[in-house]
Coordinates of C-alpha atoms and ligand atoms in Angstrom, one line a residue:
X1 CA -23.2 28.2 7.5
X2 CA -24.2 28.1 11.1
X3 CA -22.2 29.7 13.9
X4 CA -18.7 28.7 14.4
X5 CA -18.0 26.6 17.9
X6 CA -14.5 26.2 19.3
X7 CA -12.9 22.5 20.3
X8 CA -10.0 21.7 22.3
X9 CA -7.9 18.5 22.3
X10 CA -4.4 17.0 22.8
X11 CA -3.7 14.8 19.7
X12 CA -5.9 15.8 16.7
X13 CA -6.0 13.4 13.6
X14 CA -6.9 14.3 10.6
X15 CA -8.3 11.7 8.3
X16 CA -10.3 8.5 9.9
X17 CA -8.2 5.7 7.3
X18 CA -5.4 3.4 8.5
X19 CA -2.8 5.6 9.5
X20 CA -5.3 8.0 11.3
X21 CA -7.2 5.2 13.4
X22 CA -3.6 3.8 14.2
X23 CA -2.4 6.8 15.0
X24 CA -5.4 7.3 17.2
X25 CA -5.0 3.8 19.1
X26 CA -1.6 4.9 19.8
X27 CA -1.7 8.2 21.3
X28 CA -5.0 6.8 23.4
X29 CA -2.8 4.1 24.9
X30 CA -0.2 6.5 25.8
X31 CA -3.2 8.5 27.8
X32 CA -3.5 11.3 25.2
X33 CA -7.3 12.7 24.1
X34 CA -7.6 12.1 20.6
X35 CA -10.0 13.2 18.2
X36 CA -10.2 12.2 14.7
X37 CA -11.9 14.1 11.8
X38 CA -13.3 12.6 8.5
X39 CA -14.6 14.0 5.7
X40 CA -16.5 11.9 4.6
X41 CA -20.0 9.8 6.2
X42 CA -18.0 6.8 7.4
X43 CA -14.4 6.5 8.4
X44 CA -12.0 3.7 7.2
X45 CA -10.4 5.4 4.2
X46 CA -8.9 3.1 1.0
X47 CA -8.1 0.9 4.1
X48 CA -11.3 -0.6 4.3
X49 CA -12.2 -1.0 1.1
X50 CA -8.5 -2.2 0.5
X51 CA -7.7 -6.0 0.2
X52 CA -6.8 -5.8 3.3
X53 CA -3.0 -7.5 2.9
X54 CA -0.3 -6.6 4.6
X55 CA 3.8 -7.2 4.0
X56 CA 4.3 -9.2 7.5
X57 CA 7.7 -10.7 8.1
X58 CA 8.4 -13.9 10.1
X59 CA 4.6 -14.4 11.3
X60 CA 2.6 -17.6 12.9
X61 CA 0.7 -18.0 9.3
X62 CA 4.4 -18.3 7.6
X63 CA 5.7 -20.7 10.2
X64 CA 2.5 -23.3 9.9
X65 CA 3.1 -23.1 6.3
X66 CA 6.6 -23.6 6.5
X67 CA 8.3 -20.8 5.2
X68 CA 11.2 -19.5 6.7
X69 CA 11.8 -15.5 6.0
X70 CA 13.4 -13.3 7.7
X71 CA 13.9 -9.9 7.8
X72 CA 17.1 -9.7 5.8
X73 CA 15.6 -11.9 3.1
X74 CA 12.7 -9.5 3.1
X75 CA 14.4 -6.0 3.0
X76 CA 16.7 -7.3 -0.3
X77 CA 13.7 -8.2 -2.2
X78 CA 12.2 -4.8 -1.2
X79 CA 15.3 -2.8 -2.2
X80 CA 15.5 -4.7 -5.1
X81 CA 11.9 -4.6 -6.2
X82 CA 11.6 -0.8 -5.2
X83 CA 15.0 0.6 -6.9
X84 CA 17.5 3.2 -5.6
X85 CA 14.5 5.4 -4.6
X86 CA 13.5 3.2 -2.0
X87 CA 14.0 4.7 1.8
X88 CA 16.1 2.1 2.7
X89 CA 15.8 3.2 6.9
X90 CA 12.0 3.3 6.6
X91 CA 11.9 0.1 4.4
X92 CA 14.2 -2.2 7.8
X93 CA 12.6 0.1 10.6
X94 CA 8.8 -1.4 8.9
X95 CA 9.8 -4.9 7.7
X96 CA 12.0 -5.2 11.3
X97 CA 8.6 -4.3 13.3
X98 CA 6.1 -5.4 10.9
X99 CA 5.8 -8.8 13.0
X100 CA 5.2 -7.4 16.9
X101 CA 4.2 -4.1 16.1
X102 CA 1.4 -4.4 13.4
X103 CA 0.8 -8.1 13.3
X104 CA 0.6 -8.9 16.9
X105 CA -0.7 -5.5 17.3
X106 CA -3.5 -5.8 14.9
X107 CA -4.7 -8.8 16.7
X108 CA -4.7 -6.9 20.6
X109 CA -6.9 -4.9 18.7
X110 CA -9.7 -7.2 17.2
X111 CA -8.4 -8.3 14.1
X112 CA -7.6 -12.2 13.0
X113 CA -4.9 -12.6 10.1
X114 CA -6.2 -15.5 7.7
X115 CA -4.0 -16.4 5.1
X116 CA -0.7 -15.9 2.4
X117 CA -0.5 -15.3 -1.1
X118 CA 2.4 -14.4 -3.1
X119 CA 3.0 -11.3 -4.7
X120 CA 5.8 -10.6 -7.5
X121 CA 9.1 -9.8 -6.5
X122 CA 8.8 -11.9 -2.9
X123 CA 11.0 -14.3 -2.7
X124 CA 8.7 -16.3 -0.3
X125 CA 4.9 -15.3 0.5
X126 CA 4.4 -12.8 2.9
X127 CA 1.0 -11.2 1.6
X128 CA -0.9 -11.7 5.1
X129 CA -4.4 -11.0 4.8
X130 CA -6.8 -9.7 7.5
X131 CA -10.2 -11.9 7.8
X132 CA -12.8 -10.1 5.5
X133 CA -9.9 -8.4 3.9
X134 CA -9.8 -4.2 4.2
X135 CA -13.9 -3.8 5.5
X136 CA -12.5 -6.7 8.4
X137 CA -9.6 -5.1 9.6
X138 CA -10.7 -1.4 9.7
X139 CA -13.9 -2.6 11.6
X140 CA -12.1 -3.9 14.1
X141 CA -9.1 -1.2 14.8
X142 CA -12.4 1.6 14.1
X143 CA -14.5 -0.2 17.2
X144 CA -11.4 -0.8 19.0
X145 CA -10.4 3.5 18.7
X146 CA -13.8 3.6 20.0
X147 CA -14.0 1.5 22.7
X148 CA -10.6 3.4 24.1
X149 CA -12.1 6.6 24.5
X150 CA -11.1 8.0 20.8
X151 CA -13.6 10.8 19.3
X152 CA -14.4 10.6 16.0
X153 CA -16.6 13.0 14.1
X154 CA -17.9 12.2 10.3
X155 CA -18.5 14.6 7.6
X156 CA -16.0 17.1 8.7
X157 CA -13.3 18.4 6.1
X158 CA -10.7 20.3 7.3
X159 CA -10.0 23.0 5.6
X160 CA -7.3 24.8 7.0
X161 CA -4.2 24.3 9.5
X162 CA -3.8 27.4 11.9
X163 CA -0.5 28.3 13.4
X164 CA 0.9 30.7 15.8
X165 CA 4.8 31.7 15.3
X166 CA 6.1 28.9 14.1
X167 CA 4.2 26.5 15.8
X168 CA 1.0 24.5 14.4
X169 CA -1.8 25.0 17.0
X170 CA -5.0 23.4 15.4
X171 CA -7.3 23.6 12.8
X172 CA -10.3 24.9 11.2
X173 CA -12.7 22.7 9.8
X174 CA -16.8 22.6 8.5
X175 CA -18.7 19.8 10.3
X176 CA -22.2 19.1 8.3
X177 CA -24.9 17.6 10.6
X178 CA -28.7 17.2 9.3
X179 CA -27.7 19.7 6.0
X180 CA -26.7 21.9 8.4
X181 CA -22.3 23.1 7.8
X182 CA -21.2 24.5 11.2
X183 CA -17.4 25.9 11.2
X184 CA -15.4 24.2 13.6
X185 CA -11.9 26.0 15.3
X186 CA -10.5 23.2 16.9
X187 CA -7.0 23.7 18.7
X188 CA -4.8 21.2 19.5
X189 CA -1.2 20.3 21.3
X190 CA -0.3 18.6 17.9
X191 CA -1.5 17.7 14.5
X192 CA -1.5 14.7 12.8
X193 CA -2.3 14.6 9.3
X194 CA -3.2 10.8 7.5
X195 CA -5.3 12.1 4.7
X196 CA -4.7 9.4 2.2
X197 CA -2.7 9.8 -1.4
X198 CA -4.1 11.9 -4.3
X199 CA -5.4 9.2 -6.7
X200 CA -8.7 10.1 -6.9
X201 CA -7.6 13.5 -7.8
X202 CA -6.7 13.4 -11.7
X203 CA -5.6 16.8 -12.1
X204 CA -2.4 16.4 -9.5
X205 CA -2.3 12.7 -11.0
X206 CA -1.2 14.3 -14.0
X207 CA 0.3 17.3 -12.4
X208 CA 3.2 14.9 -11.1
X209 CA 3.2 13.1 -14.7
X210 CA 2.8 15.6 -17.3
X211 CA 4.0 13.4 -19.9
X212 CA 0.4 11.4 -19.4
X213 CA -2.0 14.1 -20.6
X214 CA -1.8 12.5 -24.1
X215 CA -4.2 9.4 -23.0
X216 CA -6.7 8.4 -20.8
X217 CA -5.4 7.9 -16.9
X218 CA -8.6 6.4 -14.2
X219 CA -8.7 7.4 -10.8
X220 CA -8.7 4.8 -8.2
X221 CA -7.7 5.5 -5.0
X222 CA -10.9 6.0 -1.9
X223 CA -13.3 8.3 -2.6
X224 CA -11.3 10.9 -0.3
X225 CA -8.1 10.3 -1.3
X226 CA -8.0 14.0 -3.1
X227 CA -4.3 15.0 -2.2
X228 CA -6.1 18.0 0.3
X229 CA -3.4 16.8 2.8
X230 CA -0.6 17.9 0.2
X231 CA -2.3 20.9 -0.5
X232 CA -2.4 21.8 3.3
X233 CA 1.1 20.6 4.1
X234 CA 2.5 22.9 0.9
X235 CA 0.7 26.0 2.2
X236 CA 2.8 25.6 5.1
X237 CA 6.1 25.0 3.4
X238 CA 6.4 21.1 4.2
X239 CA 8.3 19.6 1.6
X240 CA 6.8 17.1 -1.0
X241 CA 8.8 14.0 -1.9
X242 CA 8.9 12.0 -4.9
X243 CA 5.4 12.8 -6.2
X244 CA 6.2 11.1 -9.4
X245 CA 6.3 7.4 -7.9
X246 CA 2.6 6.8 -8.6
X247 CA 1.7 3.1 -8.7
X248 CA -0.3 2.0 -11.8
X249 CA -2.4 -0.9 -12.1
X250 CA -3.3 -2.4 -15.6
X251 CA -6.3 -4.4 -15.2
X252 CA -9.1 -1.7 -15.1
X253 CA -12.1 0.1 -17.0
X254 CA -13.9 2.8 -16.8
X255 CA -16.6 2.9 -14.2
X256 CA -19.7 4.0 -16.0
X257 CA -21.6 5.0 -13.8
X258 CA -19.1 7.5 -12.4
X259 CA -20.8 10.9 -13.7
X260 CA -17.4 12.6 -13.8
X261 CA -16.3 9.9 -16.5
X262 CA -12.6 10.1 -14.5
X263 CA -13.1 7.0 -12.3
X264 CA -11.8 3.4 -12.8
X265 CA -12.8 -0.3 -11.7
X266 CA -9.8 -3.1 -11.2
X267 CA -11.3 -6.7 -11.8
X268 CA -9.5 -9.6 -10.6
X269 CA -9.5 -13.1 -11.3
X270 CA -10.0 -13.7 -14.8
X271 CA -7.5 -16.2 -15.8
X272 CA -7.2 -16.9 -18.5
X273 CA -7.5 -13.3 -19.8
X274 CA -5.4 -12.4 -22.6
X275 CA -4.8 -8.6 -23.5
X276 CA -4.4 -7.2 -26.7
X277 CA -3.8 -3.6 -28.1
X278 CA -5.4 -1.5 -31.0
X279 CA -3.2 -3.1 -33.6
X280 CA -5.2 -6.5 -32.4
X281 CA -2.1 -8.1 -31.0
X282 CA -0.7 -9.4 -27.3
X283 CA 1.7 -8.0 -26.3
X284 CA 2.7 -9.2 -22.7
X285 CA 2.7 -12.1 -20.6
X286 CA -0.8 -11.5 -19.1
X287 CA -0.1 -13.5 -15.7
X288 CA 2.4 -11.1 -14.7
X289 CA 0.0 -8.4 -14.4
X290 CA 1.0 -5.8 -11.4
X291 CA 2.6 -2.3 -11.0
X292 CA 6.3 -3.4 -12.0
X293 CA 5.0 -5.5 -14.8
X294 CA 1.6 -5.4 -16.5
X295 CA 1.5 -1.6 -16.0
X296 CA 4.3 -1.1 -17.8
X297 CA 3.6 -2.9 -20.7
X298 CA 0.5 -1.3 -21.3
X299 CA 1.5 2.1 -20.7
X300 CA 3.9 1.3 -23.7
X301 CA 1.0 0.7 -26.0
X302 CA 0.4 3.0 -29.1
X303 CA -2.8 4.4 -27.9
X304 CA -2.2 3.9 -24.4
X305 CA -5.0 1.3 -23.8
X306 CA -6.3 -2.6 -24.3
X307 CA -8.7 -4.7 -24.5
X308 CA -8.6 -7.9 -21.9
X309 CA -10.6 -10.6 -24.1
X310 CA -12.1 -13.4 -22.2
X311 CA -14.8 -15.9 -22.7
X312 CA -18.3 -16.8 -21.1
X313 CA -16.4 -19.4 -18.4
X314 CA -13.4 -17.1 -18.0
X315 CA -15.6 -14.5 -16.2
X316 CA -17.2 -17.1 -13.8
X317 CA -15.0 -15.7 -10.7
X318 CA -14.7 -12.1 -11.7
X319 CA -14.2 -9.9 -8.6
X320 CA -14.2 -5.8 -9.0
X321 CA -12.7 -4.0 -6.4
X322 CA -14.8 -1.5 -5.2
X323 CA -17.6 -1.4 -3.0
X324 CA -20.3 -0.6 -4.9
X325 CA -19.8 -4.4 -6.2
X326 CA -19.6 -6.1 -2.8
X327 CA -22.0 -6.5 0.2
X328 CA -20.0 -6.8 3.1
X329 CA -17.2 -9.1 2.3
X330 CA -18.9 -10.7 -0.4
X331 CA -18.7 -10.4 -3.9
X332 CA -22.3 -9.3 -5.3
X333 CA -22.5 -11.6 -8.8
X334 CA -25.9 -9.7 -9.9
X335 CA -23.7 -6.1 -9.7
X336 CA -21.3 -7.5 -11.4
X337 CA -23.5 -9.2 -14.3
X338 CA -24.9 -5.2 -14.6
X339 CA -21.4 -4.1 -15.4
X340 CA -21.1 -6.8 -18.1
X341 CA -23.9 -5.7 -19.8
X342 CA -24.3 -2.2 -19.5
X343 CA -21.1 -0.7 -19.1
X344 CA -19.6 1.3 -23.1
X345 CA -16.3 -0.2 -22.2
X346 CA -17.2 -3.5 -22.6
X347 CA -18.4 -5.5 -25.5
X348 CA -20.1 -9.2 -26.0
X349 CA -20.2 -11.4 -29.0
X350 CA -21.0 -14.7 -30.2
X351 CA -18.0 -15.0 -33.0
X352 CA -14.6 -13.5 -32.3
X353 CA -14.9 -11.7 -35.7
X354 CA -17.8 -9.9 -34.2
X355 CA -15.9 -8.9 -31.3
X356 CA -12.9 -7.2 -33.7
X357 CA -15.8 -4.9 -35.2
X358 CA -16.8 -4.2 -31.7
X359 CA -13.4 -3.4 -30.6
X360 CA -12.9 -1.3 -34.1
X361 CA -9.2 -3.9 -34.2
X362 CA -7.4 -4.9 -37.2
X363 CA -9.3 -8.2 -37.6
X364 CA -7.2 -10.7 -39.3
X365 CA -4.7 -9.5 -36.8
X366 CA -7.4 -10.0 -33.9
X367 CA -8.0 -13.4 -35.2
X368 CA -4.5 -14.5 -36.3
X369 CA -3.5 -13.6 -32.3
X370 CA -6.6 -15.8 -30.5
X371 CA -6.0 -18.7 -33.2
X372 CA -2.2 -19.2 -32.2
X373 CA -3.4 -18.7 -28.6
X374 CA -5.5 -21.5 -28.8
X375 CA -3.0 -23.2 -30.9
X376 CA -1.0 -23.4 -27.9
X377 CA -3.2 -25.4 -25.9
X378 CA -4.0 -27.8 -29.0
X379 CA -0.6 -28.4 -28.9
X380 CA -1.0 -29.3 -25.0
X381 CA 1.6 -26.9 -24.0
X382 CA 2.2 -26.2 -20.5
X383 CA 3.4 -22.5 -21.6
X384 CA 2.7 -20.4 -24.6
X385 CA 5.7 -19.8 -26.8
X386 CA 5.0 -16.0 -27.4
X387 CA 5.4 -14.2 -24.2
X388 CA 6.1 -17.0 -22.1
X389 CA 2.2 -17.1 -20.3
X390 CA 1.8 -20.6 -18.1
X391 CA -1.3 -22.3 -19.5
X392 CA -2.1 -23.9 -16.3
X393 CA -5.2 -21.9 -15.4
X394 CA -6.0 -20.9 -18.8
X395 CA -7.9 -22.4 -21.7
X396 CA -8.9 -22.0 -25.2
X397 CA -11.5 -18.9 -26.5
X398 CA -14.2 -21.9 -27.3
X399 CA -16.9 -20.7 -25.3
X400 CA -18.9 -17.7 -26.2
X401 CA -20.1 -15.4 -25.7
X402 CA -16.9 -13.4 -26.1
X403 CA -16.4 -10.6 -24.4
X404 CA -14.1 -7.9 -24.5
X405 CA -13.0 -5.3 -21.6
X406 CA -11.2 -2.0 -22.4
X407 CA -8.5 -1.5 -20.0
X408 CA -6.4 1.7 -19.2
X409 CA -4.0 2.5 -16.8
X410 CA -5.6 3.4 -13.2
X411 CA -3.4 5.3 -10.7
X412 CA -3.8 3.3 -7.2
X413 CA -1.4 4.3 -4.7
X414 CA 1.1 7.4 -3.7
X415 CA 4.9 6.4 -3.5
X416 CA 5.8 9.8 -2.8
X417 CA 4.4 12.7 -0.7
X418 CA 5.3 14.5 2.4
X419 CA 8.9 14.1 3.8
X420 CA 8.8 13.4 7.5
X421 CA 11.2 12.6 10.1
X422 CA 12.0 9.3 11.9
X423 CA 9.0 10.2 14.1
X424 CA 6.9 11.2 11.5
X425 CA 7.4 15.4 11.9
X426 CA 6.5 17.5 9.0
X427 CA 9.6 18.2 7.4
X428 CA 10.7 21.7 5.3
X429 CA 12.6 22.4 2.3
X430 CA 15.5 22.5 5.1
X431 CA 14.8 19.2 6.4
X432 CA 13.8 21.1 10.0
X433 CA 10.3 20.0 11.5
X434 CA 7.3 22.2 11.2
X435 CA 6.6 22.6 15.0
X436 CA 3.7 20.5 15.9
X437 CA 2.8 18.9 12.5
X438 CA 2.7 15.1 12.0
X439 CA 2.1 13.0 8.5
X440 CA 1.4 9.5 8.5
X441 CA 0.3 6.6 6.0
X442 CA 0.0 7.5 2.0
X443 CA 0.1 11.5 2.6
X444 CA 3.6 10.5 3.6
X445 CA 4.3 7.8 0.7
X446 CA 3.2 5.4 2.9
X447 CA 5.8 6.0 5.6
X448 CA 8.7 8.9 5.9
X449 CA 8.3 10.2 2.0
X450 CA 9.0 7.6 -0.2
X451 CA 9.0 3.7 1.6
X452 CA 7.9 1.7 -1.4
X453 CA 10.8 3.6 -3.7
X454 CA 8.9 3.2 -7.7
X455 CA 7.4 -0.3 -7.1
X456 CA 5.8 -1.7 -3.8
X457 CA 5.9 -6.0 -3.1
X458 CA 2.0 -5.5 -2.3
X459 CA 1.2 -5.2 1.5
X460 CA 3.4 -2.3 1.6
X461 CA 1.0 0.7 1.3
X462 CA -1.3 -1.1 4.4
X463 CA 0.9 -2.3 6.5
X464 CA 3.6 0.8 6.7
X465 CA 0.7 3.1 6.9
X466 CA -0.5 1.3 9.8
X467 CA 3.0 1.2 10.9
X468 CA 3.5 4.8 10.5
X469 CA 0.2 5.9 11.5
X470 CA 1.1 3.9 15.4
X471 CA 4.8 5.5 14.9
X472 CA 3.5 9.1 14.1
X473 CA 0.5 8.8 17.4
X474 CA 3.0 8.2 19.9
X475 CA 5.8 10.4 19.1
X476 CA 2.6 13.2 18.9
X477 CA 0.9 12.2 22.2
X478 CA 4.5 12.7 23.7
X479 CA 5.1 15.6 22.5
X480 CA 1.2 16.6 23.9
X481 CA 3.1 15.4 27.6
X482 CA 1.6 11.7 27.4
X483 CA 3.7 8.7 26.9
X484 CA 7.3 7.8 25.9
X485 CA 6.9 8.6 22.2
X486 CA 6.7 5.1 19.6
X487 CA 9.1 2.3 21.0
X488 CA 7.7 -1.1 19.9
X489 CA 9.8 -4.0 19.6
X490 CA 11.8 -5.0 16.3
X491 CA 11.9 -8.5 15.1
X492 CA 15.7 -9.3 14.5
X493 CA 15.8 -13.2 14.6
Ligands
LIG523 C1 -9.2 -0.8 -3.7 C2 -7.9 -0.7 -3.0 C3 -7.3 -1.9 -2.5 C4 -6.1 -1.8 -1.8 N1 -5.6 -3.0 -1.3 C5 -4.4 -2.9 -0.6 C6 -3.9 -4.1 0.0 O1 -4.5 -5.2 0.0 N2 -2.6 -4.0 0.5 C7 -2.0 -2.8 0.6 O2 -0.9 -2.7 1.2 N3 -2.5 -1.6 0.2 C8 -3.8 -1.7 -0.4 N4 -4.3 -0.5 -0.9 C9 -3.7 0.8 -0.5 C10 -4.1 1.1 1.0 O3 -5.4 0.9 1.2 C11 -3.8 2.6 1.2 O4 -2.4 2.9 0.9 C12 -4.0 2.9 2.7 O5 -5.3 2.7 3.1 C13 -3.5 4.3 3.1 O6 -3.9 4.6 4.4 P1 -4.2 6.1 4.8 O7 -4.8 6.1 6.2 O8 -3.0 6.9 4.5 O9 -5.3 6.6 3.8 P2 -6.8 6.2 3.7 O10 -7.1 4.9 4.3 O11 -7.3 6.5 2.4 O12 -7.5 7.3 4.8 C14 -7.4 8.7 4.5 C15 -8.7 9.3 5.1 O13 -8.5 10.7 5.2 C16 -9.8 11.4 4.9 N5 -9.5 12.7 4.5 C17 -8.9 13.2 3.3 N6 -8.9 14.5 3.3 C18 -9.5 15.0 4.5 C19 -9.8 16.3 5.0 N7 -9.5 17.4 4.3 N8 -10.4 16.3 6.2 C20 -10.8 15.2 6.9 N9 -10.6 13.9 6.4 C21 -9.9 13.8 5.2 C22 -10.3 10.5 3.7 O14 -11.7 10.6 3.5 C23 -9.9 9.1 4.2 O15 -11.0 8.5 5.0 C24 -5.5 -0.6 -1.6 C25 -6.1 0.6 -2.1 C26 -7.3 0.5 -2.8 C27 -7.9 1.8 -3.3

């Protein structure tokens, strides 16, 4: 390790996701230095490989489309969807600003919002998507950071936070530069931590949910989500919240080429897909496929896995969510064609009998479940009778080659982590701020501990961490002596 240099700065951010870069853009406009570290090459975090959706509430795309929502409307299907363990003054304080304060605020800084989609347990749609999805919107707030004066250095983990007394006064971090690690002291009027969850971290995956070491559990959060925030903010006696409210997604498979063997792929846009467990039966309606409803249902399975069975035509539009499978924007077919035929997790036949020996299934079972699938549609109905599935952008197994994807569960996002304040201050086990210390985005459960509650509507790990990211960088630059601290300007019509 080379020499160790010393940094000064007013607002010092670390993690270069969402909520760090918004957090920077923030305390920049309220004339504070900023400097952001990442740890890893690029910055961006999950947010830019993320869909790039946000939960927006009475926006421009809703109006043209004609759908009226409001922010009441909105904040009953959230406490609904998200149960008792919802933060109910985190959940209004986001859906009441999400409009001015991250949709109109996203586009003063570069970004165009394209289109809607509906997610369960909206009422209306409300899924507002950011042109070229996650790698679209981060590029854009990243170059916009920039172009304000923001600092940003790469390849720089912090590893430490120092204090003096009681009060947090910077940080120590190793900066690598041409193989070459140089230890950085960096002090600062206040911290602001936004280093992502912890689901690319299996160990504290399973730390908060002992009761699934007994199968296998993926990883699939960014490749620096590793809970190191958590494990910084405990060393300094912050409180962690609700660690338990992990959200699951069903629809993923081991990622081969992942040396570790601990990381997952999701794949999207199948339909048609039909799932079926080791006793070579369905078990679920297979449209209703998110955390609050296809995760579930698997994790119930006896082992605690599946096989999503499609045919040649069903896999025509098959997306996987990580980048290794995109270029840009774009979904890269030849990638994904690799993964078909190389990965152990997936298997190809020509008859379905084959497939059963492949998938080691009982196979008159197997068979007996795909025959009065098909059945269904033979009969022309619009849904099938067993689980209630709507037909209308299914079809019959009738085209092989069959193939057959094992599926396990894949923890995605944080629901829980590090209690803050209203303004986004650290928090102890006495509910008292930790002097100088800020958490935003999904170190904080997305926004203030625990936003979401045990099931998000979708856009509502984005779009608060955004949120919280802005709240957390103005309250810090003010308490650095720049700016009023986070105002914005809620939506009540
Ligand atoms: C594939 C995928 C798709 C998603 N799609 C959506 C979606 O469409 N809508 C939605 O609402 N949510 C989505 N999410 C979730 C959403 O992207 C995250 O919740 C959000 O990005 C969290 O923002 P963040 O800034 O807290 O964390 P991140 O964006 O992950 O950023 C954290 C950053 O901190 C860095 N870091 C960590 N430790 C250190 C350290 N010690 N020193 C320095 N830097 C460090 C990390 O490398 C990372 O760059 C998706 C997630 C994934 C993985």
């Amino acid at each position: 390790m080379a020499h160790s240099t010393n940094m000064r700065t007013d607002v010092l951010i670390i993690g270069g996701g969402g909520a760090g870069i918004a957090a920077g853009i923030e305390a920049l406009d309220a004339g504070a230095q900023v400097l952001v570290l990442e740890k890893l090459a690029e910055p961006g975090g999950a947010a830019i490989t993320s869909g790039g959706g946000c939960l927006i509430v009475g926006t421009p795309l809703q109006e043209k489309a004609g759908i009226k929502d409001t922010p009441d409307l909105a904040f009953d299907d959230w406490m609904k969807w998200g149960g008792p363990s919802a933060d109910e003054v985190w959940a209004r304080l986001y859906i009441e600003h999400s409009l001015h304060d991250l949709y109109h605020w996203a586009e003063q800084n570069g970004v165009t919002w394209v289109d809607l989609k509906g997610q369960e347990g909206n009422s209306v749609m409300r899924w507002t998507r950011a042109a070229d999805s996650g790698h679209g919107l981060m590029t854009n707030l990243i170059a916009s950071f920039k172009a304000k004066g923001g600092q940003l250095l790469t390849e720089t983990s912090v590893s430490s936070i120092n204090r003096e007394g009681d009060r947090v006064t910077g940080v120590t971090a190793v900066t690598r530069s041409g193989g070459v690690s140089t230890q950085l002291e960096i002090s600062a009027q206040v911290v602001v931590m936004a280093t992502g969850g912890f689901n690319s971290n299996i160990d504290m995956v399973l730390e908060a949910r002992p009761e699934l070491r007994s199968g296998r559990v993926l990883e699939g959060s960014g490749f620096g989500a590793n809970g190191d925030g958590h494990k910084l903010v405990r060393s300094l006696g912050g409180y962690l919240t609700h660690m338990d409210h992990i959200w699951f997604y069903a629809y993923c498979t081991p990622d081969y080429r992942d040396q570790t063997g601990r990381r997952g792929l999701a794949f999207r846009l199948a339909p048609g897909n039909i799932w079926v467990n080791q006793q070579g039966r369905r078990f679920h309606n297979e449209s209703l496929s998110g955390g609050n409803s296809g995760s579930p249902a698997l994790m119930a399975q006896e082992p605690r896995h599946a096989w999503a069975v499609t045919d040649r035509p069903m896999l025509a539009n098959i997306t996987i969510s990580d980048p290794y499978y995109h270029v840009g924007d774009k979904v890269d077919r030849a990638k994904i064609e690799e993964l078909l035929e190389n990965s152990p997790f997936i298997h190809k036949a020509n008859t379905l009998e084959e497939l059963a020996e492949m998938m080691e299934v009982d196979k008159a079972a197997f068979l007996d479940t795909i025959a009065r699938y098909n059945d269904a549609f033979a009969k022309g109905l619009k849904t099938e009778p067993e689980f209630g599935k709507p037909l209308g952008a299914s079809k019959p197994f009738d085209t092989p080659p069959y193939y057959t994807i094992q599926i396990f569960p894949l923890a995605r996002k944080n629901f829980g982590g590090v209690k803050t304040d209203m303004r986004c201050r650290v928090l102890d086990k006495h509910f008292e701020p930790i002097q100088g210390l800020y958490a935003a985005g999904e170190l904080a459960g997305m926004a203030g501990g625990h936003i979401n509650g045990k099931a998000g509507l979708e856009g509502t790990m984005l779009g608060p961490s955004l949120f919280s990211g802005r709240v957390a960088g103005g309250w810090a630059a003010h308490e650095a002596g720049h700016g009023a601290g986070f105002v914005g300007k809620p939506n009540r019509g």
